[in-house]
Short mmCIF file of C-alpha atoms in Angstrom, two decimals:
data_model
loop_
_atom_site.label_atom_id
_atom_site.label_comp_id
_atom_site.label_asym_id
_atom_site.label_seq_id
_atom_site.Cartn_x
_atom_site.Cartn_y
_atom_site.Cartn_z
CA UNK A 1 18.59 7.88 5.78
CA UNK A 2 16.34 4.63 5.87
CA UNK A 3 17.80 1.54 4.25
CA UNK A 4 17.09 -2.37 3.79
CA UNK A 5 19.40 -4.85 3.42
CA UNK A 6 18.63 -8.36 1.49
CA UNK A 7 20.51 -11.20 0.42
CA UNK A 8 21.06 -11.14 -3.46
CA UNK A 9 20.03 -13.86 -5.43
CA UNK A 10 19.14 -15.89 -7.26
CA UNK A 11 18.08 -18.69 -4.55
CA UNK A 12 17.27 -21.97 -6.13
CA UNK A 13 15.26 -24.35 -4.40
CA UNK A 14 13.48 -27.99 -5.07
CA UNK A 15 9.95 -28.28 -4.41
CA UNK A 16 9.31 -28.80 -0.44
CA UNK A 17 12.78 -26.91 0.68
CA UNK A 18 12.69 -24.44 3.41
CA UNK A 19 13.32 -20.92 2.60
CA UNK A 20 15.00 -17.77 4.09
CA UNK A 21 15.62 -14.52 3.20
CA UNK A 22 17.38 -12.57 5.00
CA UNK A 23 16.80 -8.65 5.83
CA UNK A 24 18.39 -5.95 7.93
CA UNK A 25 17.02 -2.17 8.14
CA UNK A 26 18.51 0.88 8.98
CA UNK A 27 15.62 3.51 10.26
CA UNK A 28 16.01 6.72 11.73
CA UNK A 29 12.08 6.44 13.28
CA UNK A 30 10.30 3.43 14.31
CA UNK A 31 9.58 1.46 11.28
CA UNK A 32 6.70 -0.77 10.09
CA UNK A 33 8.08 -3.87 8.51
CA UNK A 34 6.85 -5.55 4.98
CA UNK A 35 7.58 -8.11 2.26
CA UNK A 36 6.20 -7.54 -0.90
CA UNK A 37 6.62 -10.23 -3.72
CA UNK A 38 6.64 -9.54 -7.57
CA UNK A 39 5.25 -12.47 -9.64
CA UNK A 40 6.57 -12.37 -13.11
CA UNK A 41 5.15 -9.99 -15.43
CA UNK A 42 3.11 -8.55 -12.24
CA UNK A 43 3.23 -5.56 -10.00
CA UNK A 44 3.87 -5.83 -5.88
CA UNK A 45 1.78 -7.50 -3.92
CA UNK A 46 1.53 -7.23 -0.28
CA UNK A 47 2.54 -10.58 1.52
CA UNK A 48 3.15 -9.97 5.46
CA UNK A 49 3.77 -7.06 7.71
CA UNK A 50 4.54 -6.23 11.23
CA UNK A 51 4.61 -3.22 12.56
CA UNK A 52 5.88 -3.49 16.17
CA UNK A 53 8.93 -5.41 17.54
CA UNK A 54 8.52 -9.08 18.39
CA UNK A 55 5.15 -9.08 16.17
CA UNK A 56 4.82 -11.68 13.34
CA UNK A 57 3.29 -10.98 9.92
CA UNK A 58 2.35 -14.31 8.29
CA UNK A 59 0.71 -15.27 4.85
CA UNK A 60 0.71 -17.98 2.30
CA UNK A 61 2.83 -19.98 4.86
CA UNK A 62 5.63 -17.86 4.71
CA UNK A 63 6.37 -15.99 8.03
CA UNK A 64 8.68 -12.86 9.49
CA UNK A 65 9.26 -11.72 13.00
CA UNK A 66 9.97 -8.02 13.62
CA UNK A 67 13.32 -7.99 15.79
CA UNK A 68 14.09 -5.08 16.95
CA UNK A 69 17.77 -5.60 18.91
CA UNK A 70 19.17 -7.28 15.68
CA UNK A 71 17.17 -5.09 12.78
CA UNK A 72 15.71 -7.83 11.08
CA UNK A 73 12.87 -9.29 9.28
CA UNK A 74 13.81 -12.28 7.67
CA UNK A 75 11.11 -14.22 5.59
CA UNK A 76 10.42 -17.89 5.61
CA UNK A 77 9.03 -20.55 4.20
CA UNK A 78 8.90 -24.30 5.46
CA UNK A 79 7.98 -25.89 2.11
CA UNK A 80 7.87 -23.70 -0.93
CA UNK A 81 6.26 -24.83 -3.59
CA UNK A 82 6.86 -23.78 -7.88
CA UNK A 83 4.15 -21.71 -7.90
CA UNK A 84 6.26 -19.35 -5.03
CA UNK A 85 8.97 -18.24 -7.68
CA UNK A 86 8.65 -14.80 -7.78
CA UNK A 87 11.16 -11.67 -6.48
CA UNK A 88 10.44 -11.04 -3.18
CA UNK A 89 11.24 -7.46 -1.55
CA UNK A 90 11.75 -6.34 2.21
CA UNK A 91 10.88 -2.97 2.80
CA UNK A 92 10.13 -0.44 5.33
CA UNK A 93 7.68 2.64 6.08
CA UNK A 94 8.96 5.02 8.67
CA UNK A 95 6.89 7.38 9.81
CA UNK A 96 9.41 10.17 10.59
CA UNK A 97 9.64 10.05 6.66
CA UNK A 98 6.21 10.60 5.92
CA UNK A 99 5.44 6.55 5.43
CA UNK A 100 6.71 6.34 2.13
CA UNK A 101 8.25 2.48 1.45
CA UNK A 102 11.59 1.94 1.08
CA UNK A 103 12.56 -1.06 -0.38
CA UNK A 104 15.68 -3.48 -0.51
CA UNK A 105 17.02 -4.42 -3.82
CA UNK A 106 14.92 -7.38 -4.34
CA UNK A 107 15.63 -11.49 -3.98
CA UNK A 108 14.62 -14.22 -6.78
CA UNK A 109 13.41 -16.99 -5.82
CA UNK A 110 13.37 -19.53 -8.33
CA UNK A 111 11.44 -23.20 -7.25
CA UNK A 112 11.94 -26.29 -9.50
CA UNK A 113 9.77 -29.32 -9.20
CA UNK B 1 -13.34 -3.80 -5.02
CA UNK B 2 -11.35 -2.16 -7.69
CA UNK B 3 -7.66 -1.87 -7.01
CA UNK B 4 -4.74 1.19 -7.96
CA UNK B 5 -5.26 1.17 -11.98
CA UNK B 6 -2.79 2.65 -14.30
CA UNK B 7 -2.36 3.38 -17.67
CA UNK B 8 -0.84 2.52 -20.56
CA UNK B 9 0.57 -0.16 -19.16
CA UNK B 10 3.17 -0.50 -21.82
CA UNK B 11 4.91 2.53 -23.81
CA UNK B 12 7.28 2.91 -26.26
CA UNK B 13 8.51 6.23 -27.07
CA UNK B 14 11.47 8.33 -29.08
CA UNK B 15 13.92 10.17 -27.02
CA UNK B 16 13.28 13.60 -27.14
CA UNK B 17 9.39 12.63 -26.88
CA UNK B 18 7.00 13.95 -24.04
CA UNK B 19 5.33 10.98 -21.92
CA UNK B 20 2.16 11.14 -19.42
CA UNK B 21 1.19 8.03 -17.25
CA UNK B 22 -2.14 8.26 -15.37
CA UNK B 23 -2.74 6.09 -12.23
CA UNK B 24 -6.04 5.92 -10.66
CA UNK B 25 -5.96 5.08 -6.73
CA UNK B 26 -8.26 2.97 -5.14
CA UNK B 27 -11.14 5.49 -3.95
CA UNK B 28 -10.95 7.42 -0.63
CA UNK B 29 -6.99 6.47 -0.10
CA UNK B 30 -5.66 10.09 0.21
CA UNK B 31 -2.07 9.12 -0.48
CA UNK B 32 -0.49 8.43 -3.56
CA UNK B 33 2.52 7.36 -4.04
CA UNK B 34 5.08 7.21 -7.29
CA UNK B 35 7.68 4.59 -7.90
CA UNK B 36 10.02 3.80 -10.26
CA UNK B 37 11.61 0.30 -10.86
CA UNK B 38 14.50 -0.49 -12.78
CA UNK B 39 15.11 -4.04 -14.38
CA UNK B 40 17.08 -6.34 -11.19
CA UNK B 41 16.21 -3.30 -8.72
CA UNK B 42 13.85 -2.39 -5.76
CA UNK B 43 11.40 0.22 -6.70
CA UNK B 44 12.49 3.42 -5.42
CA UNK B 45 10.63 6.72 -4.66
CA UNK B 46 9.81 9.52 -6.81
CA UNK B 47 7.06 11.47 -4.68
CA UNK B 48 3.59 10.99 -3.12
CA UNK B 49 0.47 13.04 -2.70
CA UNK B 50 -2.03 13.69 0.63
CA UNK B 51 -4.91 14.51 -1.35
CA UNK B 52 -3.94 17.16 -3.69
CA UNK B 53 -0.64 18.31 -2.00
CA UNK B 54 2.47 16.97 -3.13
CA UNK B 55 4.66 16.61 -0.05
CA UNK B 56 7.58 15.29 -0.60
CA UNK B 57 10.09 14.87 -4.27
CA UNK B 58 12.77 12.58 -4.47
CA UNK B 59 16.60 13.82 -5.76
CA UNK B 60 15.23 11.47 -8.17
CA UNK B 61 12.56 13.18 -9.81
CA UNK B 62 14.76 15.84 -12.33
CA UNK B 63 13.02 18.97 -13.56
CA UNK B 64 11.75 17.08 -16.48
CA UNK B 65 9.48 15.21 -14.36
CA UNK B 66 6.04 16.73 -13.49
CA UNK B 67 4.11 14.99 -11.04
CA UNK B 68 0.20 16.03 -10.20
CA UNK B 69 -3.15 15.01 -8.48
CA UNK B 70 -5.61 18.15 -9.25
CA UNK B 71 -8.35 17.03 -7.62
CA UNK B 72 -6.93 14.48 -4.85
CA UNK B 73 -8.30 11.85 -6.87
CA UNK B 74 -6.13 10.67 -10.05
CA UNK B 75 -2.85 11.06 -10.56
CA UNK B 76 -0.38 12.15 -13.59
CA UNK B 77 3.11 11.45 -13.63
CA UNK B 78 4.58 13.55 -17.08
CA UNK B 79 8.57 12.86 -18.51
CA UNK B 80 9.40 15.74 -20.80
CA UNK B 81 12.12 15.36 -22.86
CA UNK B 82 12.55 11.34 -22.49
CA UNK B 83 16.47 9.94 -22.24
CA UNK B 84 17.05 6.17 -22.36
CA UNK B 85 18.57 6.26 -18.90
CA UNK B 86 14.47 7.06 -18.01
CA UNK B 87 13.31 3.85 -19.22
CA UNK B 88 11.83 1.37 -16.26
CA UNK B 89 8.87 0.77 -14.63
CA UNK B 90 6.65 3.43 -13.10
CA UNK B 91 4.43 2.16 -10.30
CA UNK B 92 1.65 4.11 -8.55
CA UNK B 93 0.62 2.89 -4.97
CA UNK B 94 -1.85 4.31 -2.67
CA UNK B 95 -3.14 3.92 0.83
CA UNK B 96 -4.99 5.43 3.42
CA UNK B 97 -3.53 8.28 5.63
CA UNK B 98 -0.79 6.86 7.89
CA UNK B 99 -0.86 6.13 11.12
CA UNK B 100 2.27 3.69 10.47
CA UNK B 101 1.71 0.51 8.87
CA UNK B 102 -1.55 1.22 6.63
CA UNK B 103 -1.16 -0.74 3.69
CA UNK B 104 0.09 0.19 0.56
CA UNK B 105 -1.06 -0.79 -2.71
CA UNK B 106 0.23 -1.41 -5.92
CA UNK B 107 -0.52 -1.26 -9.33
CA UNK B 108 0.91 -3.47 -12.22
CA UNK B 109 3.19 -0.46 -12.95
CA UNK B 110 3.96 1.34 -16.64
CA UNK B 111 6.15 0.52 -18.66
CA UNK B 112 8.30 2.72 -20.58
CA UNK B 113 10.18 2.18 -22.82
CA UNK B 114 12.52 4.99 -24.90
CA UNK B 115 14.05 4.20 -28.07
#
């Protein structure tokens, strides 16, 4: 079955760092690619998708490029700032599974000033 | 522009108790999606909805769950018999009908919470 990959956390960053996440999926179709992000006390909010290889979602500053030969979708950021601590989630929508989201177990990112 | 709504957002019930969530889509998506989200998880999926139908049930989603959409609109998700093991976060999304990559939408999720 589908499946996505993330890097645990938590990541902690200073103000102005670069961040990655990194992501790897496992589809069975040809999947569209998303990161969602979870501000505390909040529910999922779209942030970027792609949903063909080599395209690249981008939002908020952060960025991810669809790669299709190495699975991934890895999200960055070139200077995050406090206000970007949240949980962020990769996830997929296949549509030989009817589109539903599947979603990797989630990365905290926590920014101090 | 009104987004997915969903209601109560916070519950606290007895085990043993009978629970119903209601989530409200944003208008003319025809899928509707249920989620559930444990504390330090991803969500993961219970079922979804094209218009009325239920297509598709997660292993998930034990006899004691009920899931419906009568009219294609609104959506019920019912837990008979709550355990403790069925306390997370239940999230309703929605979207349009897929061609891949329509967005889907969130709401702020229920609580639950059994005691």
């Amino acid at each position: 079955g589908d499946s996505v990959t993330q890097m645990e956390g938590p990541v902690t960053l200073s103000e102005e760092a670069f961040l990655t996440i990194n992501c790897t999926y496992t589809a069975t179709g040809y999947p569209s690619l998303f990161w969602y992000v979870q501000y505390p006390g909040e529910g999922l909010q779209l942030l970027l998708k792609a949903t063909k290889a080599d395209d690249k979602g981008s939002n908020k500053g952060f960025e991810a490029t669809y790669r299709k030969e190495t699975t991934s979708f890895h999200l960055e950021k070139g200077s995050v700032q406090v206000s970007d601590s949240a949980v962020y989630f990769c996830a997929l929508s296949d549509g030989a599974a009817g589109n539903k989201l599947t979603f990797g177990g989630g990365t905290r990112v926590l920014v101090k000033p | 522009d009104t987004g997915v709504s969903q209601n109560p957002r916070h519950k606290i019930t007895k085990r043993g108790q009978n629970v119903t969530f209601r989530c409200d889509p944003i208008s003319e998506h025809n899928r509707l999606y249920w989620y559930r989200q444990t504390l330090g998880q991803g969500p993961e999926f219970l079922t979804y909805f094209q218009n009325e139908a239920q297509l598709e049930k997660s292993r998930l989603l034990s006899d004691r769950f009920s899931a419906e959409r009568p009219k294609g609109s609104f959506s019920t998700l019912e837990i008979q018999r709550t355990e403790q093991g069925d306390s997370a976060m239940y999230l309703c999304a929605s979207s349009l009908d897929p061609a891949s990559g329509n967005t889907i939408y969130f709401g702020e999720g229920s609580w639950l919470t059994v005691v």
